[in-house]
Short mmCIF file of C-alpha atoms in Angstrom, two decimals:
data_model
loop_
_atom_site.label_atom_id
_atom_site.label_comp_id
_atom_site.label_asym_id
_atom_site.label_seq_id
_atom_site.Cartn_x
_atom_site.Cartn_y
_atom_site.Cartn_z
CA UNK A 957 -8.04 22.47 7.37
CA UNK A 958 -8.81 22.40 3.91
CA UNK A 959 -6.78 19.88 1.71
CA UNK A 960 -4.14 21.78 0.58
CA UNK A 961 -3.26 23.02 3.87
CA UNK A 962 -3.58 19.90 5.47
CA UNK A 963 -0.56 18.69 2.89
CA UNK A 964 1.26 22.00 3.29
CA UNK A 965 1.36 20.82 6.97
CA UNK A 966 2.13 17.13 6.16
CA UNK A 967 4.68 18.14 3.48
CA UNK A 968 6.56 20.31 5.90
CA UNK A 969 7.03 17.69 8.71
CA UNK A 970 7.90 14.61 6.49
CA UNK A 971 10.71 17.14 4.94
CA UNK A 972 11.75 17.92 8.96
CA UNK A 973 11.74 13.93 9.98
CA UNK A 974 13.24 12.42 7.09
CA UNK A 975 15.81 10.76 8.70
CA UNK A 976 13.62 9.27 10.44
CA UNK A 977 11.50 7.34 7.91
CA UNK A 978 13.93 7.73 4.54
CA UNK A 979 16.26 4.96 4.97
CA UNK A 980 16.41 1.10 4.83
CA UNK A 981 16.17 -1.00 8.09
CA UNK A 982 18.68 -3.91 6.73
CA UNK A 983 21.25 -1.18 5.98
CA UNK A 984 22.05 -0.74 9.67
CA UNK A 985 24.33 -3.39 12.05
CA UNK A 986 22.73 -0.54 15.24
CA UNK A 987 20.96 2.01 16.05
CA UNK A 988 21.09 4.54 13.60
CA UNK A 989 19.62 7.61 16.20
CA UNK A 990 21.08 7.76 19.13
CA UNK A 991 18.38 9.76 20.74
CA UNK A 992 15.83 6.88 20.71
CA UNK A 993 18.62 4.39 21.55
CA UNK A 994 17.49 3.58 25.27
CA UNK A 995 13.97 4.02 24.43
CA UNK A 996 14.57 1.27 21.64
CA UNK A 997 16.69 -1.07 23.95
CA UNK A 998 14.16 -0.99 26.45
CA UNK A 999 11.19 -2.17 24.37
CA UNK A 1000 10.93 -6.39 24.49
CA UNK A 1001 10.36 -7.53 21.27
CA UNK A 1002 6.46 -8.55 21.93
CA UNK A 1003 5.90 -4.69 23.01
CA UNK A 1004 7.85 -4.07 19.16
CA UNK A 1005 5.02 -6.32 17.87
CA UNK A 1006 2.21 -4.92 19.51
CA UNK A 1007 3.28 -1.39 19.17
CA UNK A 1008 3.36 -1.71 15.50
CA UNK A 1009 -0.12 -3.06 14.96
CA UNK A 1010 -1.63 0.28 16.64
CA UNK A 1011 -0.64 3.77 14.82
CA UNK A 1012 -1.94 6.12 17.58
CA UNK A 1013 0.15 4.14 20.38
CA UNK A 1014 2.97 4.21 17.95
CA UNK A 1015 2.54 8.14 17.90
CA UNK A 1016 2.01 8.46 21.85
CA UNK A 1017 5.37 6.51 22.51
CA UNK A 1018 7.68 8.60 20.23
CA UNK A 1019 6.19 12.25 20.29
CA UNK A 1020 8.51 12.66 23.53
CA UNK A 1021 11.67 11.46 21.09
CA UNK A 1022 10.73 13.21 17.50
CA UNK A 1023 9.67 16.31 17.01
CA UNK A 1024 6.53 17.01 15.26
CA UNK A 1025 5.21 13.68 15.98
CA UNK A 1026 2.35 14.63 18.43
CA UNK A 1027 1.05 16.32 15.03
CA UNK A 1028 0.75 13.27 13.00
CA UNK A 1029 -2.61 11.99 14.57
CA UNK A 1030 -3.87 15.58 13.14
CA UNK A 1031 -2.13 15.62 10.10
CA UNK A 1032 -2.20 12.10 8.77
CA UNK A 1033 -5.76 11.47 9.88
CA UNK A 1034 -9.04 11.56 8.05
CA UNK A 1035 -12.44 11.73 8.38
CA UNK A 1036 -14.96 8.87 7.99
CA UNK A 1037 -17.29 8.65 4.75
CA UNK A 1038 -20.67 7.42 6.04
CA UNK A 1039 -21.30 4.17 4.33
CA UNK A 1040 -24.87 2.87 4.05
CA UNK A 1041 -23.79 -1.02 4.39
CA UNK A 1042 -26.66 -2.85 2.12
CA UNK A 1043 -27.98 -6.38 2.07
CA UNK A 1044 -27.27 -8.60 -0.92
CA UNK A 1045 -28.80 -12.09 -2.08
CA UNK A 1046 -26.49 -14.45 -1.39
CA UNK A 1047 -25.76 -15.07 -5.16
CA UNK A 1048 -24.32 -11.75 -5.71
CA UNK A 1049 -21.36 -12.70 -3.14
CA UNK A 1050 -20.88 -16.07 -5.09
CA UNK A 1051 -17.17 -16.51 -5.33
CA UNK A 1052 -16.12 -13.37 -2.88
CA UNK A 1053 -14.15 -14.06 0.38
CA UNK A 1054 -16.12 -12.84 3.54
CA UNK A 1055 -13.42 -9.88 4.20
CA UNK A 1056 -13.65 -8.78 0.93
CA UNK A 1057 -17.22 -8.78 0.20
CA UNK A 1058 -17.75 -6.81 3.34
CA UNK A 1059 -15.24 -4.26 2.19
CA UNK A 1060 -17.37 -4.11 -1.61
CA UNK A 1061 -19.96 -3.46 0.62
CA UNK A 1062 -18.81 -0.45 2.84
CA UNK A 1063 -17.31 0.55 -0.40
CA UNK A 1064 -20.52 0.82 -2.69
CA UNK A 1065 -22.41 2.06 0.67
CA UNK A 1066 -19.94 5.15 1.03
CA UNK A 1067 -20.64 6.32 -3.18
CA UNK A 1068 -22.94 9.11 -3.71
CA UNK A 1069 -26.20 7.68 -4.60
CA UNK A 1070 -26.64 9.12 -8.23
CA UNK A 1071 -28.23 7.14 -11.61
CA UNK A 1072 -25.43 6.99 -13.96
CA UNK A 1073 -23.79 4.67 -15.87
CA UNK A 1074 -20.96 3.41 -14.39
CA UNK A 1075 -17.47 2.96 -15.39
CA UNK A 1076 -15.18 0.16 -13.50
CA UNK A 1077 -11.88 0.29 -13.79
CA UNK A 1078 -9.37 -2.68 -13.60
CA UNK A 1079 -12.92 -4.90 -12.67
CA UNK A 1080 -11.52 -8.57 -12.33
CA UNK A 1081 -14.64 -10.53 -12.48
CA UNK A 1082 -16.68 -7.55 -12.14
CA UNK A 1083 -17.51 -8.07 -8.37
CA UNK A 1084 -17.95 -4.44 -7.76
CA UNK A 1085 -19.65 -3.49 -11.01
CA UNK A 1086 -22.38 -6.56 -10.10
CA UNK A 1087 -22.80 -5.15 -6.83
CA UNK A 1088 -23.66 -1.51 -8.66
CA UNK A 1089 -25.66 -2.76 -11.49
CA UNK A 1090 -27.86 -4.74 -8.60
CA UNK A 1091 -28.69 -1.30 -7.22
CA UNK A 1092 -30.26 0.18 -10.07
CA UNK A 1093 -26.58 1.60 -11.57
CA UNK A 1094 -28.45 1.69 -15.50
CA UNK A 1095 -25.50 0.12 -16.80
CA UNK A 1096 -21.88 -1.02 -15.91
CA UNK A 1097 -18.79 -1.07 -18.36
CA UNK A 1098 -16.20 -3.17 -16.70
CA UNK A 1099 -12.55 -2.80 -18.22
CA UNK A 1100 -10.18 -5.78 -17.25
CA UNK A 1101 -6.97 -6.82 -18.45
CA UNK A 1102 -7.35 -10.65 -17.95
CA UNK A 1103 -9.88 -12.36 -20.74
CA UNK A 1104 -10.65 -15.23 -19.21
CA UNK A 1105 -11.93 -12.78 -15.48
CA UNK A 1106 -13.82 -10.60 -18.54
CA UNK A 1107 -15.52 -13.49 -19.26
CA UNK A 1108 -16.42 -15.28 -16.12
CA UNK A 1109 -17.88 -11.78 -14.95
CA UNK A 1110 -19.55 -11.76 -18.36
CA UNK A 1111 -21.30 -15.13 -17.71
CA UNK A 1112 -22.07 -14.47 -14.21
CA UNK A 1113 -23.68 -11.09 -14.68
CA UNK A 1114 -26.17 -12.54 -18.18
CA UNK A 1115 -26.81 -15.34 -15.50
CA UNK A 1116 -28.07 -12.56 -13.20
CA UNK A 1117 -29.50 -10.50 -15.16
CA UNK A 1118 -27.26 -7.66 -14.64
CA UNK A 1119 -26.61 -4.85 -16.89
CA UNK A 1120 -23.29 -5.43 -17.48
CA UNK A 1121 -20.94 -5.15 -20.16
CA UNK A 1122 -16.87 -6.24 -20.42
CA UNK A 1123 -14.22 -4.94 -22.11
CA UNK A 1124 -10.46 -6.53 -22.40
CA UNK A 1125 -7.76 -3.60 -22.03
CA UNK A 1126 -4.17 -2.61 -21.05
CA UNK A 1127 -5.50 0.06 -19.60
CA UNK A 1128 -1.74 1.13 -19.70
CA UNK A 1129 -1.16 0.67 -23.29
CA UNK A 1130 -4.47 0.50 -24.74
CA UNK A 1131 -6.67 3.80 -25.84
CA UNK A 1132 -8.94 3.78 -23.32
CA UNK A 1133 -10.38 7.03 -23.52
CA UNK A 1134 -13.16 6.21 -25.41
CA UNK A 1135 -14.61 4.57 -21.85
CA UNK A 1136 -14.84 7.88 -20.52
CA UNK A 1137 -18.09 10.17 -21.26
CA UNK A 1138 -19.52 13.21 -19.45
CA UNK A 1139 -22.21 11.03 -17.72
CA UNK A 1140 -20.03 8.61 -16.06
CA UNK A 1141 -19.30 7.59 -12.62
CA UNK A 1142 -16.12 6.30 -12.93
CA UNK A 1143 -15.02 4.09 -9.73
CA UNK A 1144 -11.99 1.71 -9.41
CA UNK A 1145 -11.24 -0.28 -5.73
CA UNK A 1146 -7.59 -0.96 -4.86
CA UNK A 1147 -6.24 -0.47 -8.84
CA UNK A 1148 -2.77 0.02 -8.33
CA UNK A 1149 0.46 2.50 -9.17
CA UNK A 1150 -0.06 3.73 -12.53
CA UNK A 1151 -3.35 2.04 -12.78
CA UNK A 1152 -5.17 4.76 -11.16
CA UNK A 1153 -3.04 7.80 -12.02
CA UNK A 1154 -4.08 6.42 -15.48
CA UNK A 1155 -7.79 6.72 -14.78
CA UNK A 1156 -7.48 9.99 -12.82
CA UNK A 1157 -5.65 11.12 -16.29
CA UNK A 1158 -8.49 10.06 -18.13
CA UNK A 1159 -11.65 10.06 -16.45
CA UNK A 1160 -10.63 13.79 -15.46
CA UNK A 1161 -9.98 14.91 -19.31
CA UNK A 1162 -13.24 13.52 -20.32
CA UNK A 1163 -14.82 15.55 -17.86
CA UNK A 1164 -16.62 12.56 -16.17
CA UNK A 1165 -19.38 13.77 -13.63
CA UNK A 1166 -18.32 11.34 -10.33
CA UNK A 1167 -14.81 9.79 -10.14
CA UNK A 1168 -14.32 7.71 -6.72
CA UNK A 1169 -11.69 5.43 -6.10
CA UNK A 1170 -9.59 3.87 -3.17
CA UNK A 1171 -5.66 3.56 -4.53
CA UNK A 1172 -3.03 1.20 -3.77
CA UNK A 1173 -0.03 -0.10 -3.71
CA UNK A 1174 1.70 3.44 -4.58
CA UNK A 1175 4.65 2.21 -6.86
CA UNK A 1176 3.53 -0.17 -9.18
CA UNK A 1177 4.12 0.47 -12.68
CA UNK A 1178 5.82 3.71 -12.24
CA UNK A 1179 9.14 4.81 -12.34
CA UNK A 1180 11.45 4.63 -9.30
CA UNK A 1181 11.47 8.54 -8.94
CA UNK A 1182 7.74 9.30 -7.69
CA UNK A 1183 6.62 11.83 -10.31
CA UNK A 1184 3.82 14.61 -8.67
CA UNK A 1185 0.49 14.85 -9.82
CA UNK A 1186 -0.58 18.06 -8.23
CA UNK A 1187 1.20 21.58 -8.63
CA UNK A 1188 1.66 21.96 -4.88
CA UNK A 1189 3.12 18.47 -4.64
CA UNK A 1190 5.63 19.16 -7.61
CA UNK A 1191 6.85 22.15 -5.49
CA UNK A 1192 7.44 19.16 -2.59
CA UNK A 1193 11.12 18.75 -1.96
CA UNK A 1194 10.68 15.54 -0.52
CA UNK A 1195 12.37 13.36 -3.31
CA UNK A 1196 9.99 9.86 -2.79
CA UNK A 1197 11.36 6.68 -4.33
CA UNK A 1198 9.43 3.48 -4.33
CA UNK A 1199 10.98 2.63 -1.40
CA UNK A 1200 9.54 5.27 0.27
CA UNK A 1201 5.74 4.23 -1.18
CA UNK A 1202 6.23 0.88 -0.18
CA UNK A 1203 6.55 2.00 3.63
CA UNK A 1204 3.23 3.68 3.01
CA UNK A 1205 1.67 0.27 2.57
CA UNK A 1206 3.14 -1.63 5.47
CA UNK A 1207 0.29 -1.60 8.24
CA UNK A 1208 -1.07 -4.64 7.68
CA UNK A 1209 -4.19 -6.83 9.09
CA UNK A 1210 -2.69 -9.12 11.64
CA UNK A 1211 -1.39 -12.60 9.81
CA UNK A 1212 -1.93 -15.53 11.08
CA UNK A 1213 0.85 -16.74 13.53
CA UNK A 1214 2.09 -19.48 11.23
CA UNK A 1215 2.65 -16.55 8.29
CA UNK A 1216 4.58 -14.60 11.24
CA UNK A 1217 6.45 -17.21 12.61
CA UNK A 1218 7.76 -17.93 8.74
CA UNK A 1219 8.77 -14.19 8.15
CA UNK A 1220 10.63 -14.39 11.47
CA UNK A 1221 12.46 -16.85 10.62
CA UNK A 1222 12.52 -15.44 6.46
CA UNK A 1223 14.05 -12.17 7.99
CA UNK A 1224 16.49 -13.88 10.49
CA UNK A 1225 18.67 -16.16 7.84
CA UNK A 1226 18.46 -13.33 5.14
CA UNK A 1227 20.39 -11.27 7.63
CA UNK A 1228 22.54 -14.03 8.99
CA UNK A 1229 23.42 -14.75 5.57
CA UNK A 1230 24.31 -11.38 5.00
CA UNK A 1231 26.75 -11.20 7.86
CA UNK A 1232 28.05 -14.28 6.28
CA UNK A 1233 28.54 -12.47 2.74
CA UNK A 1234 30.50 -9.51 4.17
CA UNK A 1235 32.46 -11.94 6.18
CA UNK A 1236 33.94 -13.42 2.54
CA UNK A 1237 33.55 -10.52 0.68
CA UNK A 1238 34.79 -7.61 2.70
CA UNK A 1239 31.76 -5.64 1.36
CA UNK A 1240 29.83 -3.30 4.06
CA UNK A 1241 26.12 -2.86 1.99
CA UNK A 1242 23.30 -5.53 2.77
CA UNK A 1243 22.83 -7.29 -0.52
CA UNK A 1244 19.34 -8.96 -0.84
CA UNK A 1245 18.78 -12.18 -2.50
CA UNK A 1246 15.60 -13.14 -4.57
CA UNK A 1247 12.68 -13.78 -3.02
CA UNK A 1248 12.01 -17.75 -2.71
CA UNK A 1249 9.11 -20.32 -2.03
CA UNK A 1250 8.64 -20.21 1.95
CA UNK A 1251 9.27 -23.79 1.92
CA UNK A 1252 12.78 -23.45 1.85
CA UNK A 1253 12.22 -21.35 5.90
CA UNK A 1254 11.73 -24.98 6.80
CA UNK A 1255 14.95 -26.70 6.09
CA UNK A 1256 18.12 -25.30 7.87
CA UNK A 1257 19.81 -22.22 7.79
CA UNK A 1258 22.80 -23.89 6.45
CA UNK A 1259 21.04 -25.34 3.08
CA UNK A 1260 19.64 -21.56 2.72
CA UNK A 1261 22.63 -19.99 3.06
CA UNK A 1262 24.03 -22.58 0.04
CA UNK A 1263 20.79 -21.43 -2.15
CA UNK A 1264 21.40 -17.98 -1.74
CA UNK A 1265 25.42 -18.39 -2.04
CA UNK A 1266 24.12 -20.37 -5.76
CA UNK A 1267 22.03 -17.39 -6.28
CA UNK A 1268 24.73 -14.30 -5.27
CA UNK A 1269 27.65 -16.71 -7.62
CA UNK A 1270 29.35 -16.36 -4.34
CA UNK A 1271 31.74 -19.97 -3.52
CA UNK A 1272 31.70 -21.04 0.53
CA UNK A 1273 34.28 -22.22 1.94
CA UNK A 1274 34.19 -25.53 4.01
CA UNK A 1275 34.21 -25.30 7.81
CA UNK A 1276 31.26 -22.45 7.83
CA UNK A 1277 30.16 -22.09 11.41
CA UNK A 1278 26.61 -21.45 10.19
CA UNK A 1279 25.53 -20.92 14.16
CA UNK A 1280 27.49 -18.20 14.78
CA UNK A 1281 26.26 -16.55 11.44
CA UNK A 1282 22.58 -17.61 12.56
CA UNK A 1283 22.94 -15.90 16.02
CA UNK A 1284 24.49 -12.67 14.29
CA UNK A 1285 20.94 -12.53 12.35
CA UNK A 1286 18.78 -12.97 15.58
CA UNK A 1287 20.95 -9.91 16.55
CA UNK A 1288 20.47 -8.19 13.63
CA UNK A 1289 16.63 -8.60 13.41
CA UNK A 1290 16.26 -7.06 16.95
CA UNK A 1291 17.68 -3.76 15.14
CA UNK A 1292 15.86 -4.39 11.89
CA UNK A 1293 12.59 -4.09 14.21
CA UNK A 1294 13.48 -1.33 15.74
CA UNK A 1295 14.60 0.58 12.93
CA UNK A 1296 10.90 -0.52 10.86
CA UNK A 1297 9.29 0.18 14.21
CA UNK A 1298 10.48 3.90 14.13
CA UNK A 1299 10.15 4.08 10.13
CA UNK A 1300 6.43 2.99 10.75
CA UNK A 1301 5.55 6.53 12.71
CA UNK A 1302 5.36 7.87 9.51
CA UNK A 1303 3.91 4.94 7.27
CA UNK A 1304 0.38 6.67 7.07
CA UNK A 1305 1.63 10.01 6.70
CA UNK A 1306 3.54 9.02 4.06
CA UNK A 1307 0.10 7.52 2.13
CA UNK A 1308 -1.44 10.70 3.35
CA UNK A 1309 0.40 12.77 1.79
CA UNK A 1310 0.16 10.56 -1.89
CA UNK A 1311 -3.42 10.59 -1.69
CA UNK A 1312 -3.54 14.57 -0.87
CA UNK A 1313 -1.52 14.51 -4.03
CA UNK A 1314 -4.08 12.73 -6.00
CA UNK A 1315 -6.98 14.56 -4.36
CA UNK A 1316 -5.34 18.16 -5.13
CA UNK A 1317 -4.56 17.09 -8.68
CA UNK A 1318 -8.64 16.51 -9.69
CA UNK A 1319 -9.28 19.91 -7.48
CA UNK A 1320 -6.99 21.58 -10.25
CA UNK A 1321 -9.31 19.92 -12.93
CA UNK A 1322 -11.94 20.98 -11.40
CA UNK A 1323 -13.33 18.92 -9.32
CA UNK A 1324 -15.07 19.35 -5.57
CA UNK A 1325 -12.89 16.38 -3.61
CA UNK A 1326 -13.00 14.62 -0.78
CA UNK A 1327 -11.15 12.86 1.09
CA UNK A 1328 -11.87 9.82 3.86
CA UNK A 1329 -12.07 6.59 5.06
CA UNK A 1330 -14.59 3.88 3.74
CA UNK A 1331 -13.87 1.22 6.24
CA UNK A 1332 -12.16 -0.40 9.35
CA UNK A 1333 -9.07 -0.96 8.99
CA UNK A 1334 -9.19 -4.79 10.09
CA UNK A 1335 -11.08 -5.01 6.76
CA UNK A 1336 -8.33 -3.56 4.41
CA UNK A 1337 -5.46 -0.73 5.80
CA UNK A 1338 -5.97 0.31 2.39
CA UNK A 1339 -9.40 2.00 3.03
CA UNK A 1340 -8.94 5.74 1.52
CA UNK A 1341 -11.82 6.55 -0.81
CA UNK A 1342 -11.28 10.05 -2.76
CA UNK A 1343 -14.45 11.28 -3.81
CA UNK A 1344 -14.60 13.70 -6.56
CA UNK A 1345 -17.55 15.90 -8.60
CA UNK A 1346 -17.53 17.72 -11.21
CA UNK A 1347 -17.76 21.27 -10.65
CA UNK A 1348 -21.09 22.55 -11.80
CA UNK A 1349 -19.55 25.59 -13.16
CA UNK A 1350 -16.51 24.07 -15.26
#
C-alpha cells in the first residue's frame, strides 16, 4: 500500500469503530458494549494485564467481537528502518541512561548516511547532535529552549572537540526560520505536540534537503480540537480531541511493580471517591481531581478522600463509611480496565494514523517519505521515525 492508501484504509475503520475507542473509561459504572460483555467478564484481571502489554494478542482476542479488527495488524503496522547500531567511546554516553543511549543509537544508525550540516531540534544537552557531529556530521546547530541544557551541551561538546554550536529558542514563539537552509538535515527525537508540527512547518518551507524525526506525545501545545496537517487528513471526519491523542501514547514499557502497585491503588480511591461525590452531590459525571504527589497512595483512603473533598470545595459529612466507598472503587476499576483494555485495540492505530498525517503533509511539499520503525519497542513505544527527502525535481 502506498501511504495514502494505507490511511484511506486506517481512516475508514477508526470512523466504523469509534465507539469503540472514542470515549472515557471513568465515565462508565458497566459495560458500555454489550457484545463484549461475557468476553470482558470472563477475563481475570492478570489476563487484563498481560493482554494489554502485547498489541497483536490484543488484536487476536477481539477480531471475533469488532469488526474490522483482524485488519489492524495490516493497517496500523509498519515496516522496520534498518539501523546500523554503532560503537561509541564511552565519553560520548557521559550523562545518558542505558535505555536511552541505546535508543540515540538505533536512532542515528537508521538516518541516511549523507555529509550535511545538521540541524537539531528541541536538543536538550545536545546528546543526539554529539552523537552526529562524532560521525563526521560537518557541523551541528542545536536549538534548545532551556539555557542552562544549551550550555552544559556547549561545554561538553568544546570539551570533545565536537563541532557543535547552541542556540537558546522558543521554538514556538521565537523566529526560527533562519535555522533552516537548503543544505540541512534537519532531525528532532521525541519533540513533542506543536514542537514538531513547528519544525515540519519550517524545515519544509526552507526547502531543507533531509528532515527525519520520531514525534511524540501528540497533544502538547496544541489546541484541544486536533487540527490536520495533510489535505487527505482534513477531509477525515474523525473529529480527534486530545483525549483521543493521548490514547495513542498509552502502550507503555512495563513499570516496575512498585510504580504499578501505586497506580492501582491511585486509580482505585479516585474512583471510590467519586462514588462518594455523586453520593452527596446527586451528580452522574466522574469529576477528576488534580493530580497529587504519590505519597499521599500511602496513607488511607479516608485522609484522600478529605484532600480531594478540600480540593473539589465539597463539605463531608461525619459518619462516612469510607469502606463501602473503597469497595465501590475496586468495583469500578475492574470496568475501568476493561473499558481501557478494549480502547487500547486501537491505541496504535490511532498514532498511525497521526503520523500518516504528518508523513502525507511533507509528500504534499514535496518530499519522498517514509515511514517505519527505528527500534524495539521495550526501548521506547514511541519508535516511529518519518524519513523525508527532498524531491530532486522540486
Amino acid at each position: 500500500m502506498t501511504l495514502t492508501e494505507q490511511f484511506s484504509a486506517l481512516d475508514s475503520l477508526l470512523m466504523s469503530t469509534r465507539s469503540y475507542w472514542q470515549c472515557t473509561a471513568f465515565d462508565f459504572d458497566s459495560l458500555p458494549w454489550p457484545e463484549l460483555h461475557v468476553c470482558l467478564t470472563e477475563l481475570s484481571d492478570e489476563a487484563v494485564a498481560e493482554l494489554d502489554t502485547d498489541q497483536a494478542k490484543l488484536y487476536q482476542f477481539f477480531s471475533p467481537f469488532i469488526p474490522g479488527v483482524g485488519q489492524l495488524s495490516q493497517l496500523a503496522s509498519l515496516p522496520t528502518i534498518t539501523s546500523r547500531r554503532a560503537d561509541y567511546p564511552f565519553w560520548i554516553s557521559n550523562g545518558i541512561k542505558g535505555r536511552k543511549f541505546t535508543q540515540l543509537q538505533d536512532f542515528v544508525g537508521a538516518l541516511p548516511a549523507n555529509n550535511q550540516p545538521i540541524l537539531e531540534w528541541c536538543a536538550g544537552k545536545g546528546h543526539l547532535g554529539r552523537m552526529l557531529a562524532f560521525n563526521g556530521a560537518p557541523s551541528v546547530h542545536s536549538v534548545e529552549l532551556q539555557p542552562h541544557l544549551c550550555e552544559q551541551g556547549q561545554t561538553s561538546a568544546q570539551q570533545q572537540g565536537l563541532a557543535m554550536q547552541f542556540s537558546q529558542a522558543d521554538v514556538l514563539t521565537d523566529n526560527t526560520q533562519d535555522f533552516f537552509n537548503p543544505q540541512t538535515h534537519a532531525v528532532a527525537l521525541h519533540a513533542c505536540g506543536a514542537l514538531h508540527q513547528t519544525f515540519m512547518y519550517q524545515a519544509s518551507a526552507a526547502k531543507v534537503a533531509q528532515i527525519s524525526f520520531s514525534p511524540c506525545c501528540y497533544h502538547l501545545f496544541t489546541e484541544n480540537n486536533y487540527q490536520a496537517m495533510s489535505e487527505q487528513a482534513k477531509r477525515s471526519e474523525l473529529n480527534l480531541t486530545h483525549r483521543d491523542l493521548k490514547l495513542a501514547l498509552q502502550e507503555t514499557v512495563t513499570a516496575p511493580s512498585r510504580v504499578s502497585k501505586v497506580r492501582k491503588t491511585e486509580v482505585e480511591w479516585r474512583l471510590g471517591f467519586d462514588a462518594l461525590r455523586k453520593s452527596l452531590t446527586g451528580e452522574t459525571a466522574y469529576v477528576s481531581v488534580p493530580s497529587v504527589n504519590k505519597a499521599i497512595f500511602s496513607d488511607s483512603f479516608a485522609s484522600f478522600c478529605n484532600w480531594a473533598a478540600d480540593k473539589k470545595a465539597l463539605p463531608l459529612p461525619q459518619g462516612i463509611d469510607y469502606e463501602k466507598f473503597l469497595l465501590v472503587g475496586q468495583a469500578r476499576k475492574k470496568i475501568t480496565e476493561r473499558v481501557e483494555l478494549v480502547r487500547h485495540v486501537f491505541r496504535r492505530a490511532i498514532e498511525v494514523w497521526l503520523v500518516l498525517d504528518r508523513a502525507l503533509y511533507l509528500q504534499q511539499q514535496g518530499y519522498d517519505v517514509g515511514v517505519g520503525t527505528f527500534c524495539e519497542k521495550q526501548l521506547t513505544p514511541r519508535n516511529i521515525l518519518i524519513l523525508a527527502s527532498l524531491t530532486p525535481s522540486t
